mmCIF file of C-alpha atoms and ligand atoms in Angstrom:
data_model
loop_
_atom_site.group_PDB
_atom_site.id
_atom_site.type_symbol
_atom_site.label_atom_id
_atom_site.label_comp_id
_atom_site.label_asym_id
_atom_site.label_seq_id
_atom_site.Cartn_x
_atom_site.Cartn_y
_atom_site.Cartn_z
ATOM 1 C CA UNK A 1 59.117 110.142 -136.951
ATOM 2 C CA UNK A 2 59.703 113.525 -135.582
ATOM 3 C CA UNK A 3 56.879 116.309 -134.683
ATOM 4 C CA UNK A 4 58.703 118.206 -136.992
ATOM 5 C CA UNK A 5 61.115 116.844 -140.292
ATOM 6 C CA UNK A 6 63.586 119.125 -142.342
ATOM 7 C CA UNK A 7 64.989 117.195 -144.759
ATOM 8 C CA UNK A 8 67.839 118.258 -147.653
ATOM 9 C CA UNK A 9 65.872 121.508 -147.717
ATOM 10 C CA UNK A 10 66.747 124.115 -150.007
ATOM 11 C CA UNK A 11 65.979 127.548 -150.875
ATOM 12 C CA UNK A 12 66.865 130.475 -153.277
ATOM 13 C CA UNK A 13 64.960 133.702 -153.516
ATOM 14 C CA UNK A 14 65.035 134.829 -157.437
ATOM 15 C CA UNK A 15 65.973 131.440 -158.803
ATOM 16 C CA UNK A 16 66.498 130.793 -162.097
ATOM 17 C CA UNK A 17 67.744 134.584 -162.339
ATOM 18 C CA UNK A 18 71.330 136.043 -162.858
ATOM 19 C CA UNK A 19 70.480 137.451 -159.069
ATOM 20 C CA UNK A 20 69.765 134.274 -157.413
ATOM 21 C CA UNK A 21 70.397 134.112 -153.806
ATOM 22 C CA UNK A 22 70.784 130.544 -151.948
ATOM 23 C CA UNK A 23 69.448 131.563 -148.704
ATOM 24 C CA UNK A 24 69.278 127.761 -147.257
ATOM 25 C CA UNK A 25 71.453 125.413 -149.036
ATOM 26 C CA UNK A 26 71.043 121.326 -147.700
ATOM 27 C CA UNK A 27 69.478 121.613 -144.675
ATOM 28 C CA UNK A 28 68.391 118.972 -142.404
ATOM 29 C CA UNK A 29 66.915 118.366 -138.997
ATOM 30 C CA UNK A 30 64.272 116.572 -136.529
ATOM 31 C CA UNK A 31 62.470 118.775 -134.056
ATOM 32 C CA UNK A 32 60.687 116.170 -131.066
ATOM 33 C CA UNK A 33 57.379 117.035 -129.229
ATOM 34 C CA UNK A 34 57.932 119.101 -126.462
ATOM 35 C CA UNK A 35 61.310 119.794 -127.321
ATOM 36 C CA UNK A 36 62.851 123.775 -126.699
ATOM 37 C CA UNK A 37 65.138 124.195 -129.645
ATOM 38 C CA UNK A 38 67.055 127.638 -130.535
ATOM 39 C CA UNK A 39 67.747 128.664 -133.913
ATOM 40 C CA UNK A 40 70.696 130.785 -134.082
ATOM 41 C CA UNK A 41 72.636 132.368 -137.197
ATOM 42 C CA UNK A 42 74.280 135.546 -137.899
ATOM 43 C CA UNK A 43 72.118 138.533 -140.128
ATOM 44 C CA UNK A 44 71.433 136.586 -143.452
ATOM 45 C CA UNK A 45 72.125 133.082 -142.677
ATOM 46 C CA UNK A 46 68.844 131.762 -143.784
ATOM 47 C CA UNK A 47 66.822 131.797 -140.275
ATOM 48 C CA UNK A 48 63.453 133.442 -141.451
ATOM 49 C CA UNK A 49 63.478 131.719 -144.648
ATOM 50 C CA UNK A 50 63.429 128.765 -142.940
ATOM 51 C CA UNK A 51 60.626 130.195 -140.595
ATOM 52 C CA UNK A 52 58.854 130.545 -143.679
ATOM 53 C CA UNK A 53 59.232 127.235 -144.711
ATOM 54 C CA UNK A 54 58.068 125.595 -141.492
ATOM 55 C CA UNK A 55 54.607 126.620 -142.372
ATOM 56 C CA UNK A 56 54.538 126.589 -145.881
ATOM 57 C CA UNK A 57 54.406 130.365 -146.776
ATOM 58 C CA UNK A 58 56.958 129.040 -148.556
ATOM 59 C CA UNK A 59 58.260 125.894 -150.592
ATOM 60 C CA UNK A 60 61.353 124.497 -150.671
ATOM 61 C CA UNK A 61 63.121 124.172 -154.196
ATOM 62 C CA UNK A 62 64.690 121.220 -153.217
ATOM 63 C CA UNK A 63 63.900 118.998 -150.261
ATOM 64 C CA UNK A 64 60.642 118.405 -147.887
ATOM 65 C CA UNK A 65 59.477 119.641 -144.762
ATOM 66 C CA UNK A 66 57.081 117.455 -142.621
ATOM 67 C CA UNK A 67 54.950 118.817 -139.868
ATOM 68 C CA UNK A 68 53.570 115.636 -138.041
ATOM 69 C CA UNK A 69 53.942 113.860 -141.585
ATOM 70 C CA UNK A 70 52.371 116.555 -143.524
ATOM 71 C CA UNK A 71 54.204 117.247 -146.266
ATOM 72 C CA UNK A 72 54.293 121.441 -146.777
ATOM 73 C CA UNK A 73 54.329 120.557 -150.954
ATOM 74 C CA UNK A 74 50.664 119.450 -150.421
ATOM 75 C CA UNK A 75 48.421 123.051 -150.699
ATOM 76 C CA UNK A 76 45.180 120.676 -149.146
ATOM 77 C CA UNK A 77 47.499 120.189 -145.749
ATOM 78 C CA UNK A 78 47.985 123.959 -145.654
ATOM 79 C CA UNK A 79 45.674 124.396 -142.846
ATOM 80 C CA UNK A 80 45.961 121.520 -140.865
ATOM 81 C CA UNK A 81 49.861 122.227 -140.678
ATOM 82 C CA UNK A 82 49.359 126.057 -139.887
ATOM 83 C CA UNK A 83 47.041 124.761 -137.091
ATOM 84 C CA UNK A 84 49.530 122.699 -135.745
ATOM 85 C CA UNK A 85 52.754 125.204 -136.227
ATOM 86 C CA UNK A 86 51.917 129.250 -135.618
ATOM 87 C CA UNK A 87 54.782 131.392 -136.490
ATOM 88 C CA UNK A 88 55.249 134.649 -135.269
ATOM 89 C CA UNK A 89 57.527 136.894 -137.501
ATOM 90 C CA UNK A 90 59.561 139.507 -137.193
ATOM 91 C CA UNK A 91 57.820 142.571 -138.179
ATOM 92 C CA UNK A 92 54.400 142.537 -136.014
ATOM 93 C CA UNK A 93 52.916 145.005 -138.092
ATOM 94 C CA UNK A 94 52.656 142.605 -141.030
ATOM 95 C CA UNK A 95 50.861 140.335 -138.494
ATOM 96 C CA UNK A 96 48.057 142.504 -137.491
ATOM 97 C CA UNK A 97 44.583 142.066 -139.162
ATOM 98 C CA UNK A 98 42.082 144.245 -136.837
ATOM 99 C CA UNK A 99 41.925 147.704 -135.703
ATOM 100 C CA UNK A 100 40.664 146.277 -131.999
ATOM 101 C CA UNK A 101 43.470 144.567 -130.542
ATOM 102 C CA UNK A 102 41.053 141.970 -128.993
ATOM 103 C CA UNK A 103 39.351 141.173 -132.536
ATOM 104 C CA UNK A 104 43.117 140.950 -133.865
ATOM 105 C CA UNK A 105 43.673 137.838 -131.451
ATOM 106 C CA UNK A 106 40.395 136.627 -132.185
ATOM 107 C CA UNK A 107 41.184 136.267 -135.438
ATOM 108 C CA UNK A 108 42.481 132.427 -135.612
ATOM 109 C CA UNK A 109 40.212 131.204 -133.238
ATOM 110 C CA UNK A 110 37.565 132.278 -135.127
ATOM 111 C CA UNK A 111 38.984 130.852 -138.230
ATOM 112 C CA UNK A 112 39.535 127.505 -136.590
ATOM 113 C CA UNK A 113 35.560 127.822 -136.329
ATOM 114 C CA UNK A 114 35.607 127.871 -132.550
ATOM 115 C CA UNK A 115 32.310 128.774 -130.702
ATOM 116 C CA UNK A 116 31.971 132.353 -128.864
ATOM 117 C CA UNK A 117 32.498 130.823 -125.817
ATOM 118 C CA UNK A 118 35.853 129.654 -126.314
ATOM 119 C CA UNK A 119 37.469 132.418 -128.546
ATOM 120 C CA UNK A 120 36.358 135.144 -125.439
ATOM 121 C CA UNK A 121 38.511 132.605 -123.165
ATOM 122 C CA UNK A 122 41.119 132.369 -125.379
ATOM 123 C CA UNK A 123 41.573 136.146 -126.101
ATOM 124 C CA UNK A 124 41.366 136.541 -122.361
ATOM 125 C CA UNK A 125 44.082 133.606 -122.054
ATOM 126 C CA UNK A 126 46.378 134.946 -124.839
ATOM 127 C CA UNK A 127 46.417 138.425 -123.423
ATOM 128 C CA UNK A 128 46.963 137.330 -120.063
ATOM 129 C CA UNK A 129 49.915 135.073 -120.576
ATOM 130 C CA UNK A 130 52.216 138.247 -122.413
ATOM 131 C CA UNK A 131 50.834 140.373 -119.869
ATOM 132 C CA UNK A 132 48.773 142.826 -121.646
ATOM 133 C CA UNK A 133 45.012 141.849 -120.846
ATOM 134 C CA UNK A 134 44.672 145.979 -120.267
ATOM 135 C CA UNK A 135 45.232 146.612 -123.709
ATOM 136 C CA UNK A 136 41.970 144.445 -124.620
ATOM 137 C CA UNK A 137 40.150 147.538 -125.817
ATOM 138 C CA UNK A 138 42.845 148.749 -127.491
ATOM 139 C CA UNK A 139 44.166 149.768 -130.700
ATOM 140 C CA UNK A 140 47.280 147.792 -132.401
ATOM 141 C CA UNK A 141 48.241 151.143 -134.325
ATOM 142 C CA UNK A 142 48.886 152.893 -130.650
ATOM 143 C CA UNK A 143 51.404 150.328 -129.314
ATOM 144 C CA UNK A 144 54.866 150.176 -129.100
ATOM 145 C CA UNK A 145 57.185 147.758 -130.927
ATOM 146 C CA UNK A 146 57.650 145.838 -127.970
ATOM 147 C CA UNK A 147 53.683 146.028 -127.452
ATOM 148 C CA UNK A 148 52.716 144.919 -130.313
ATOM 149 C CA UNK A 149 55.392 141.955 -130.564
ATOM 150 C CA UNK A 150 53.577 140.881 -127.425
ATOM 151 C CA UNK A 151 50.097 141.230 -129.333
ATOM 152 C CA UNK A 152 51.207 139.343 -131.902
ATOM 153 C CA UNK A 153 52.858 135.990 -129.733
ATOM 154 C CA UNK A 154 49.363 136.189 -128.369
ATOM 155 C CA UNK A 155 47.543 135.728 -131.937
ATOM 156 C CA UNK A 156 49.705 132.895 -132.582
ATOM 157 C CA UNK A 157 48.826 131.676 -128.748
ATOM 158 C CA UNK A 158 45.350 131.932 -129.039
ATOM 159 C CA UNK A 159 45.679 129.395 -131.883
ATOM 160 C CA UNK A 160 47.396 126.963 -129.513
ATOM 161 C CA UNK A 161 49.406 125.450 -131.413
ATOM 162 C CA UNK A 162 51.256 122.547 -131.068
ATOM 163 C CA UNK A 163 54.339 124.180 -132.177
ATOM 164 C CA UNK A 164 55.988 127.576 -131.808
ATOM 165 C CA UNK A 165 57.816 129.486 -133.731
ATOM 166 C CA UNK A 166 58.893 132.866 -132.432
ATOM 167 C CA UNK A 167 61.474 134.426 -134.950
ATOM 168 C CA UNK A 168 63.469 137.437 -133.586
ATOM 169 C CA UNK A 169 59.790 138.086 -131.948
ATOM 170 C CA UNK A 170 61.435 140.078 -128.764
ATOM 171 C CA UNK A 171 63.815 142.104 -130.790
ATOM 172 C CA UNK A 172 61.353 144.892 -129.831
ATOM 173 C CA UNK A 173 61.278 144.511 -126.312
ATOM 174 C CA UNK A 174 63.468 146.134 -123.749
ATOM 175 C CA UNK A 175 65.249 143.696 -121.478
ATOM 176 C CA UNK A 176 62.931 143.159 -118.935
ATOM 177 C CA UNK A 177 60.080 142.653 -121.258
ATOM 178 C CA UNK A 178 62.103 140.496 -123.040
ATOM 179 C CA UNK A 179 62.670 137.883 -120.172
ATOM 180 C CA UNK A 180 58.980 138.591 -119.053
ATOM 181 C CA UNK A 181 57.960 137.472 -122.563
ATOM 182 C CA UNK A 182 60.894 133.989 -122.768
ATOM 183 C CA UNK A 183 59.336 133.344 -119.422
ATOM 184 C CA UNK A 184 55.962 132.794 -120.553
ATOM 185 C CA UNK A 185 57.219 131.060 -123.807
ATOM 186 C CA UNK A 186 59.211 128.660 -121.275
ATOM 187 C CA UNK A 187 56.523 127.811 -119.182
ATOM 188 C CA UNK A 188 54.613 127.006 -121.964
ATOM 189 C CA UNK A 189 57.339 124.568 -122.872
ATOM 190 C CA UNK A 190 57.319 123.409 -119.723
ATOM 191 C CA UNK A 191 53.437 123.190 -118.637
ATOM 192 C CA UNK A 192 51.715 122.739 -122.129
ATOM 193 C CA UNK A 193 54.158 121.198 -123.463
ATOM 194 C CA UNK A 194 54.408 123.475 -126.421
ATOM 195 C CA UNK A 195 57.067 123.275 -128.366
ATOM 196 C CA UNK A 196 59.106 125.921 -129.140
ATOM 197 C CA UNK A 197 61.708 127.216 -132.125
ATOM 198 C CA UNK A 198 63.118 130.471 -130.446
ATOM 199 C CA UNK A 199 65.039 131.882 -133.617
ATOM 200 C CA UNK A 200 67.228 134.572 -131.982
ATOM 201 C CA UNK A 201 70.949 136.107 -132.559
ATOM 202 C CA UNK A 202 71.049 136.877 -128.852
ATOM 203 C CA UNK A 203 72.901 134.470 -127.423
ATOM 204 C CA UNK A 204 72.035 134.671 -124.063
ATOM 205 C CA UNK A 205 68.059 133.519 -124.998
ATOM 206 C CA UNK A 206 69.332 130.464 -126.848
ATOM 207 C CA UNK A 207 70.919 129.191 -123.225
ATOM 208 C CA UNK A 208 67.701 128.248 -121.784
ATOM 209 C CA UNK A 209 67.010 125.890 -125.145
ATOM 210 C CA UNK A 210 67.319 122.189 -125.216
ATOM 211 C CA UNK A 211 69.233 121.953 -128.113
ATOM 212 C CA UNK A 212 70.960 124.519 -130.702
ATOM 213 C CA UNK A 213 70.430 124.235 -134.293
ATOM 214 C CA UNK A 214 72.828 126.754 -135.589
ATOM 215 C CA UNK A 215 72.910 127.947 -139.130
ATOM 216 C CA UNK A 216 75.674 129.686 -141.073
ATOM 217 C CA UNK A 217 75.448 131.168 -144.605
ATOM 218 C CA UNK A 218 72.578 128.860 -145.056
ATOM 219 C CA UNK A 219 73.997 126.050 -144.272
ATOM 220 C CA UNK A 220 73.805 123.934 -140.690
ATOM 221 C CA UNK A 221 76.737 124.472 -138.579
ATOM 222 C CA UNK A 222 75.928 122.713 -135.745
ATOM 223 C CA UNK A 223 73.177 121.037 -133.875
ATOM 224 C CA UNK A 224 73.588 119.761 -130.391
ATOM 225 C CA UNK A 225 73.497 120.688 -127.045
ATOM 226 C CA UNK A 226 74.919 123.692 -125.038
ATOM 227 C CA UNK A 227 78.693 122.528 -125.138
ATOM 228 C CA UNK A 228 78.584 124.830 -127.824
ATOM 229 C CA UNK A 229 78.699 127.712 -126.051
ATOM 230 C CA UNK A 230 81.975 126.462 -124.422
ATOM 231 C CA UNK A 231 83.619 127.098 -127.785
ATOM 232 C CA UNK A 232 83.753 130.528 -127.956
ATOM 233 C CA UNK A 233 86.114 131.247 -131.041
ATOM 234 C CA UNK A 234 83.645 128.782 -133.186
ATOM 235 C CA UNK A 235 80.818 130.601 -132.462
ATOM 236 C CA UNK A 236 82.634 133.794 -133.081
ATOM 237 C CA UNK A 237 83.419 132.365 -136.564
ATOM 238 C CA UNK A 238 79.942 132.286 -137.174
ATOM 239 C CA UNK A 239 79.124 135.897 -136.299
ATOM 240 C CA UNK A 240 77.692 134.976 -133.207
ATOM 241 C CA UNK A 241 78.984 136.530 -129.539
ATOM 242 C CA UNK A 242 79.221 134.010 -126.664
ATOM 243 C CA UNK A 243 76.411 134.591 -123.997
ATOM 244 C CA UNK A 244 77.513 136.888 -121.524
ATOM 245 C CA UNK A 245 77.315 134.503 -118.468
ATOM 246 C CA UNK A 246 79.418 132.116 -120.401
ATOM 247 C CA UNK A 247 82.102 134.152 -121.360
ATOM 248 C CA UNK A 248 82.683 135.075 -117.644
ATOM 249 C CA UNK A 249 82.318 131.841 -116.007
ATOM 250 C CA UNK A 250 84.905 130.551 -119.387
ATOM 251 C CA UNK A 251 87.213 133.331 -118.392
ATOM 252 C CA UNK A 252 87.116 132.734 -115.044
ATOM 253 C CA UNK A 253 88.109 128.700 -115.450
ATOM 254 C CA UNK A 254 90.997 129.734 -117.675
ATOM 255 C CA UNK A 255 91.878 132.409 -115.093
ATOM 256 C CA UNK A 256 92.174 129.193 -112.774
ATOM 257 C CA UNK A 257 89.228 129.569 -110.528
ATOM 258 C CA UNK A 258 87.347 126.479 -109.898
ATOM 259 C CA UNK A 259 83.775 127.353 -111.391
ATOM 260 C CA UNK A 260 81.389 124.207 -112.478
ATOM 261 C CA UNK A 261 79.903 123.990 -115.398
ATOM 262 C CA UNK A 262 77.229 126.564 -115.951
ATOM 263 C CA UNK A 263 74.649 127.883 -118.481
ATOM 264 C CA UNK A 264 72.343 129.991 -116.793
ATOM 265 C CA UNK A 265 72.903 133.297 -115.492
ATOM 266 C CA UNK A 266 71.199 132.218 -111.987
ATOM 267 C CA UNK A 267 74.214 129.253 -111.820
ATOM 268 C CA UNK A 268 76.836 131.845 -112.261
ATOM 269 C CA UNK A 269 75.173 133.943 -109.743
ATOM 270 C CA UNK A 270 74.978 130.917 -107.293
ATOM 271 C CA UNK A 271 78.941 129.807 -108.300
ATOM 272 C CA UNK A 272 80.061 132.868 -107.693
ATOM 273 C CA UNK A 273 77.962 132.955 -104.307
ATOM 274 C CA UNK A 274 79.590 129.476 -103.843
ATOM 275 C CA UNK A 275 83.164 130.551 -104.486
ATOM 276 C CA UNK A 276 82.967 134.246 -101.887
HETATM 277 P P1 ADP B 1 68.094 135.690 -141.430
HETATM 278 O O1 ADP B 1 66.684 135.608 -141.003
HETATM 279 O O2 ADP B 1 68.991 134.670 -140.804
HETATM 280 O O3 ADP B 1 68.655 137.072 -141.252
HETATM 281 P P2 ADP B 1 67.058 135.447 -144.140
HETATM 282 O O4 ADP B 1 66.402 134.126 -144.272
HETATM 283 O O5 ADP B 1 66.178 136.630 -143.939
HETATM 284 O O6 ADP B 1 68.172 135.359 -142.994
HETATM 285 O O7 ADP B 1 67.948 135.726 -145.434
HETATM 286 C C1 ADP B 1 68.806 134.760 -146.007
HETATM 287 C C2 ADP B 1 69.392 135.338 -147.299
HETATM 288 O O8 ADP B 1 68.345 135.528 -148.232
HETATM 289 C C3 ADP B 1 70.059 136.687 -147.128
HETATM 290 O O9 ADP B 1 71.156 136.734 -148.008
HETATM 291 C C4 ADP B 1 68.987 137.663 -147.554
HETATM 292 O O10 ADP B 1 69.563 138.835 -148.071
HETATM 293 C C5 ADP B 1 68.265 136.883 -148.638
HETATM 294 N N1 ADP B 1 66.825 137.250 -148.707
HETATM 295 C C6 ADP B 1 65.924 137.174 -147.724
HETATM 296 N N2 ADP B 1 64.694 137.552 -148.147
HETATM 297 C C7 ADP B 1 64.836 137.888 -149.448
HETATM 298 C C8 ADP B 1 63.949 138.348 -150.463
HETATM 299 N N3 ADP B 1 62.649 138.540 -150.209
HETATM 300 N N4 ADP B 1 64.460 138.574 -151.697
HETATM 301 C C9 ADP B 1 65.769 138.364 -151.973
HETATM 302 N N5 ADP B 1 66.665 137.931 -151.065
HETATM 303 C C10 ADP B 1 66.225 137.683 -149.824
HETATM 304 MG MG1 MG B 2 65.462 136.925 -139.986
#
């Protein structure tokens, strides 16, 4: 069984009403410990509803999703699932509970009935790993977008979850905070073997994932690994642009030079390197 189980899932917001909207229609999918999976989809295609799902904010009309084999249908595995999966949505101002920014991140540790001790350590940790341990003292209200998207990751951190779900969560962030921030998520991949569901329409992020769920009009349009990104008109099909890197190096092949296969910007760099 997989860490995490999607199975036939569907969803409609105002259901049962002339206005219904299927936002996720069938949808189906395994998610492995330790795996680095991206979640990609054009505006609407269902990405945060699913998000929602994951952790049972909400239900799925149709279908079942299983978090370690607890079924989100069952309100009495509610907590043990949301200690095992933290998501952290879009909008960070939804997300923020305290008017201290180090009482904010506190906040699920202390729920989780941790001892003093520990939640100090993992505020301090939390902070630390999305670089803003200065803004301890702080207040959310004063931060920028791209702040308090960082503040946020960091209440879901401090939970430490076995599972993490960022959805659009560096949309805020200019482009160096961005990769700051997708290089702490990666190491945590990496070291703590976290695993991670970046949901992103930037392209370029979803090249460092394992695999690529992609979703389009709520429906899944392709899972597998990066040879996606090879398929450029596809992926335009969906609404989605081909990652920068990619669409060089593929122009480049067709334009006859001999580049290798590449999916990170650093190989380009070092083909091109190669190739002068
Ligand atoms: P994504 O995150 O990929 O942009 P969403 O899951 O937010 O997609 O939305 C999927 C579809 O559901 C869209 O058509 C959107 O307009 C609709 N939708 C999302 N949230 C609501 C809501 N609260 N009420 C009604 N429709 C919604
Ligand atoms: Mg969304």
């Amino acid at each position: 069984m997989s860490l995490i189980e999607v199975k036939n899932v569907k969803y409609a917001y105002n259901y049962g009403s002339q206005d219904a909207i299927v936002a996720v229609n069938d949808v189906s999918f395994g998610i492995e410990e330790g795996e680095f999976v991206a979640l990609v989809g054009h505006n609407g295609s269902g990405k945060s509803t699913l998000a929602k799902m994951l952790n049972g904010l909400i239900i799925p009309l149709d279908g079942d999703v299983l978090i370690d084999g607890m079924n989100t249908r069952d309100d009495s595995l509610l907590y043990d699932i949301r200690r095992q999966i933290g998501v952290v949505f879009q909008n960070p101002d939804n997300q923020m509970v305290a008017t201290i920014i180090e009482d904010d991140i506190a906040f699920g540790p202390e729920n989780l009935g941790l001892d003093p001790k520990e939640i100090r350590e993992r505020v301090d940790w939390a902070l630390g790993a999305v670089g803003m341990e200065k803004h301890k003292k702080g207040m959310p209200f004063r931060l920028s977008g791209g702040q308090k998207q960082r503040v946020a990751i960091a209440g879901v951190l401090a939970i430490k979850p076995r599972v993490l779900v960022l959805d659009e969560s560096t949309s805020m962030l200019d482009p160096k905070g961005r990769t700051e921030v997708l290089n702490v998520i990666k190491r945590l991949n990496k070291e703590e073997n976290i695993t991670v569901v970046l949901i992103t329409h930037y392209m370029d992020e979803a090249t460092d994932a394992d695999r690529i769920i992609i979703l389009n009009k709520g429906k899944i349009a392709h899972i597998g690994g990066k040879e996606i990104f090879l398929e450029e008109d596809r992926l335009r099909s969906y609404g989605l642009n081909v990652p920068t890197h990619i669409h060089i190096a593929n122009s480049l092949r067709q334009g006859g030079m001999d580049i290798g296969q590449i999916w990170t910007e650093r190989e380009l760099e070092e083909e091109i390197c190669r190739l002068l």
